[in-house]
């Protein structure tokens, strides 16, 4: 192995890499990925989170991999690499426990990206997932966010039927949660119906 000036660790030859990797049993490969993932995560420089995530995933560490995939998604989103962010967030969701409260936040990020990309069908799917998660968690703050966004989605599409009920539900949830920003958003969107 060699440490390159960029901070990258690599085999000097791809043939050596292939032989070393394939000659190691599955348990040994997992141990190697665990060590490399921990090493990369501990480097002082900026290592791409997707690289760390891949090693954690191959090491059989879903919690660490999920966190790193989420960080990779946030990094890609910040760089306006939206499709890559969607892919990284999807990997994080695939490894995350179903009952994790972080799932709502990741679906929220995905919804924002899909709205920006005008992928309305996929956006609606994320919104419905957010609504179901909020209802399952009995979380008024999350419900207010989901219902406001569902209403905005329908308003953007010119579908007014049911929007008033969505916004009333969002408003009630926002008030119940003490979420002033969500309450104001509900009232602002209700104003579009008048």
Short mmCIF file of C-alpha atoms in Angstrom, two decimals:
data_model
loop_
_atom_site.label_atom_id
_atom_site.label_comp_id
_atom_site.label_asym_id
_atom_site.label_seq_id
_atom_site.Cartn_x
_atom_site.Cartn_y
_atom_site.Cartn_z
CA UNK A 1 0.00 0.00 0.00
CA UNK A 2 1.04 3.56 -0.57
CA UNK A 3 -0.21 6.85 0.87
CA UNK A 4 -0.60 9.34 -1.96
CA UNK A 5 -0.18 13.11 -1.62
CA UNK A 6 -3.98 13.47 -1.91
CA UNK A 7 -4.32 11.41 1.29
CA UNK A 8 -5.59 8.43 -0.68
CA UNK A 9 -4.37 4.97 0.26
CA UNK A 10 -3.97 2.70 -2.71
CA UNK A 11 -2.29 -0.46 -3.91
CA UNK A 12 0.66 0.22 -6.17
CA UNK A 13 -0.78 -2.24 -8.70
CA UNK A 14 -4.39 -3.11 -9.49
CA UNK A 15 -3.34 -6.72 -10.00
CA UNK A 16 -1.86 -6.88 -6.48
CA UNK A 17 -5.06 -5.30 -5.15
CA UNK A 18 -7.25 -7.86 -6.91
CA UNK A 19 -5.18 -10.85 -5.76
CA UNK A 20 -5.00 -9.58 -2.16
CA UNK A 21 -8.73 -8.87 -2.00
CA UNK A 22 -9.91 -12.08 -3.65
CA UNK A 23 -7.43 -14.16 -1.67
CA UNK A 24 -8.96 -13.00 1.61
CA UNK A 25 -12.02 -14.74 3.05
CA UNK A 26 -15.26 -12.82 3.66
CA UNK A 27 -14.56 -12.37 7.38
CA UNK A 28 -11.07 -11.04 6.63
CA UNK A 29 -12.44 -8.61 4.02
CA UNK A 30 -14.96 -7.32 6.55
CA UNK A 31 -12.16 -6.76 9.08
CA UNK A 32 -10.11 -4.92 6.47
CA UNK A 33 -13.03 -2.69 5.50
CA UNK A 34 -13.71 -1.98 9.19
CA UNK A 35 -10.10 -0.91 9.73
CA UNK A 36 -9.96 1.18 6.54
CA UNK A 37 -13.29 2.86 7.36
CA UNK A 38 -12.10 3.74 10.86
CA UNK A 39 -8.75 4.95 9.50
CA UNK A 40 -10.38 7.16 6.85
CA UNK A 41 -12.88 8.57 9.34
CA UNK A 42 -10.00 9.52 11.63
CA UNK A 43 -7.90 11.31 9.03
CA UNK A 44 -7.52 15.04 9.64
CA UNK A 45 -8.16 15.92 5.99
CA UNK A 46 -11.45 15.92 4.15
CA UNK A 47 -12.17 12.33 3.08
CA UNK A 48 -15.31 12.01 0.93
CA UNK A 49 -18.04 10.58 3.20
CA UNK A 50 -19.17 8.20 0.43
CA UNK A 51 -15.77 6.48 0.54
CA UNK A 52 -16.05 6.03 4.32
CA UNK A 53 -19.66 4.87 3.98
CA UNK A 54 -18.76 2.19 1.45
CA UNK A 55 -16.10 0.73 3.74
CA UNK A 56 -18.46 0.73 6.75
CA UNK A 57 -21.14 -0.94 4.65
CA UNK A 58 -18.77 -3.63 3.38
CA UNK A 59 -17.56 -4.12 6.96
CA UNK A 60 -21.12 -4.98 8.04
CA UNK A 61 -21.53 -1.80 10.12
CA UNK A 62 -24.95 -0.51 9.01
CA UNK A 63 -25.26 2.23 11.64
CA UNK A 64 -21.89 3.80 10.79
CA UNK A 65 -22.50 3.29 7.07
CA UNK A 66 -25.93 4.93 7.28
CA UNK A 67 -24.48 7.97 9.07
CA UNK A 68 -21.71 8.28 6.50
CA UNK A 69 -24.12 7.87 3.55
CA UNK A 70 -26.27 10.63 5.05
CA UNK A 71 -23.20 12.86 5.37
CA UNK A 72 -22.36 12.05 1.74
CA UNK A 73 -25.90 13.04 0.76
CA UNK A 74 -25.65 16.33 2.64
CA UNK A 75 -22.28 17.03 1.04
CA UNK A 76 -23.60 16.28 -2.45
CA UNK A 77 -26.70 18.39 -1.80
CA UNK A 78 -24.56 21.33 -0.68
CA UNK A 79 -22.64 21.06 -3.97
CA UNK A 80 -25.94 20.94 -5.95
CA UNK A 81 -25.15 17.41 -7.06
CA UNK A 82 -28.81 16.51 -6.61
CA UNK A 83 -28.99 13.11 -8.27
CA UNK A 84 -25.94 11.93 -6.36
CA UNK A 85 -27.49 13.26 -3.13
CA UNK A 86 -30.69 11.30 -3.84
CA UNK A 87 -28.64 8.13 -4.36
CA UNK A 88 -26.62 8.63 -1.17
CA UNK A 89 -29.74 9.40 0.89
CA UNK A 90 -31.36 6.25 -0.51
CA UNK A 91 -28.37 4.18 0.69
CA UNK A 92 -28.66 5.77 4.15
CA UNK A 93 -32.37 4.90 4.30
CA UNK A 94 -31.74 1.31 3.16
CA UNK A 95 -29.38 0.74 6.11
CA UNK A 96 -31.29 2.71 8.74
CA UNK A 97 -33.72 1.06 11.16
CA UNK A 98 -37.38 1.59 10.22
CA UNK A 99 -38.11 3.28 13.55
CA UNK A 100 -35.25 5.81 13.33
CA UNK A 101 -36.44 9.42 13.70
CA UNK A 102 -33.73 10.43 11.21
CA UNK A 103 -35.69 8.77 8.41
CA UNK A 104 -38.18 11.66 8.34
CA UNK A 105 -35.37 14.21 7.94
CA UNK A 106 -33.82 12.26 5.08
CA UNK A 107 -37.17 11.93 3.30
CA UNK A 108 -37.59 15.68 3.83
CA UNK A 109 -34.23 16.36 2.13
CA UNK A 110 -35.15 14.03 -0.73
CA UNK A 111 -38.50 15.80 -1.16
CA UNK A 112 -36.78 19.19 -1.42
CA UNK A 113 -34.40 17.89 -4.07
CA UNK A 114 -37.20 16.24 -6.06
CA UNK A 115 -39.21 19.49 -5.95
CA UNK A 116 -36.21 21.40 -7.30
CA UNK A 117 -35.82 18.80 -10.07
CA UNK A 118 -39.58 18.96 -10.86
CA UNK A 119 -39.91 15.20 -10.37
CA UNK A 120 -43.48 15.51 -9.12
CA UNK A 121 -44.41 11.82 -8.92
CA UNK A 122 -41.32 10.92 -6.92
CA UNK A 123 -41.80 14.04 -4.79
CA UNK A 124 -45.37 12.94 -3.96
CA UNK A 125 -44.05 9.52 -2.90
CA UNK A 126 -41.60 11.18 -0.48
CA UNK A 127 -44.36 13.42 0.87
CA UNK A 128 -46.68 10.48 1.53
CA UNK A 129 -43.82 8.65 3.25
CA UNK A 130 -43.24 11.71 5.42
CA UNK A 131 -46.94 11.90 6.32
CA UNK A 132 -47.08 8.21 7.25
CA UNK A 133 -43.90 8.50 9.35
CA UNK A 134 -45.28 11.54 11.19
CA UNK A 135 -48.56 9.78 11.88
CA UNK A 136 -46.82 6.62 13.07
CA UNK A 137 -44.56 8.64 15.38
CA UNK A 138 -47.53 10.75 16.56
CA UNK A 139 -45.27 13.75 16.06
CA UNK A 140 -47.20 17.00 15.48
CA UNK A 141 -44.16 18.96 14.31
CA UNK A 142 -43.38 16.38 11.62
CA UNK A 143 -47.07 16.14 10.67
CA UNK A 144 -47.32 19.92 10.25
CA UNK A 145 -44.30 19.86 7.93
CA UNK A 146 -45.62 16.93 5.90
CA UNK A 147 -49.14 18.33 5.53
CA UNK A 148 -47.90 21.81 4.59
CA UNK A 149 -45.65 20.31 1.93
CA UNK A 150 -48.41 18.04 0.60
CA UNK A 151 -50.69 21.07 0.34
CA UNK A 152 -48.00 23.11 -1.43
CA UNK A 153 -47.43 20.19 -3.83
CA UNK A 154 -51.11 20.14 -4.75
CA UNK A 155 -51.30 23.95 -4.99
CA UNK A 156 -48.29 23.95 -7.33
CA UNK A 157 -50.10 21.39 -9.51
CA UNK A 158 -53.35 23.39 -9.46
CA UNK A 159 -55.21 20.64 -7.59
CA UNK A 160 -57.22 22.55 -5.00
CA UNK A 161 -59.56 19.75 -3.86
CA UNK A 162 -58.59 18.67 -0.35
CA UNK A 163 -55.93 21.36 0.14
CA UNK A 164 -58.02 23.27 2.68
CA UNK A 165 -58.39 20.12 4.83
CA UNK A 166 -54.65 19.40 4.57
CA UNK A 167 -53.79 22.91 5.69
CA UNK A 168 -56.28 22.85 8.57
CA UNK A 169 -54.68 19.62 9.73
CA UNK A 170 -51.21 21.15 9.34
CA UNK A 171 -52.29 24.24 11.28
CA UNK A 172 -53.73 22.17 14.15
CA UNK A 173 -50.56 20.07 14.31
CA UNK A 174 -48.32 23.16 14.21
CA UNK A 175 -50.26 24.80 17.04
CA UNK A 176 -50.17 21.55 19.03
CA UNK A 177 -46.41 21.31 18.60
CA UNK A 178 -45.77 24.99 19.24
CA UNK A 179 -44.13 25.27 15.82
CA UNK A 180 -44.63 28.93 14.89
CA UNK A 181 -42.87 28.66 11.51
CA UNK A 182 -45.11 25.77 10.44
CA UNK A 183 -48.18 27.62 11.74
CA UNK A 184 -47.26 30.69 9.68
CA UNK A 185 -46.64 28.51 6.61
CA UNK A 186 -50.09 26.92 6.99
CA UNK A 187 -51.73 30.35 7.22
CA UNK A 188 -49.72 31.64 4.28
CA UNK A 189 -50.80 28.71 2.12
CA UNK A 190 -54.41 29.07 3.27
CA UNK A 191 -54.20 32.63 1.97
CA UNK A 192 -53.62 31.23 -1.53
CA UNK A 193 -57.04 29.57 -1.38
CA UNK A 194 -58.88 32.85 -0.77
#
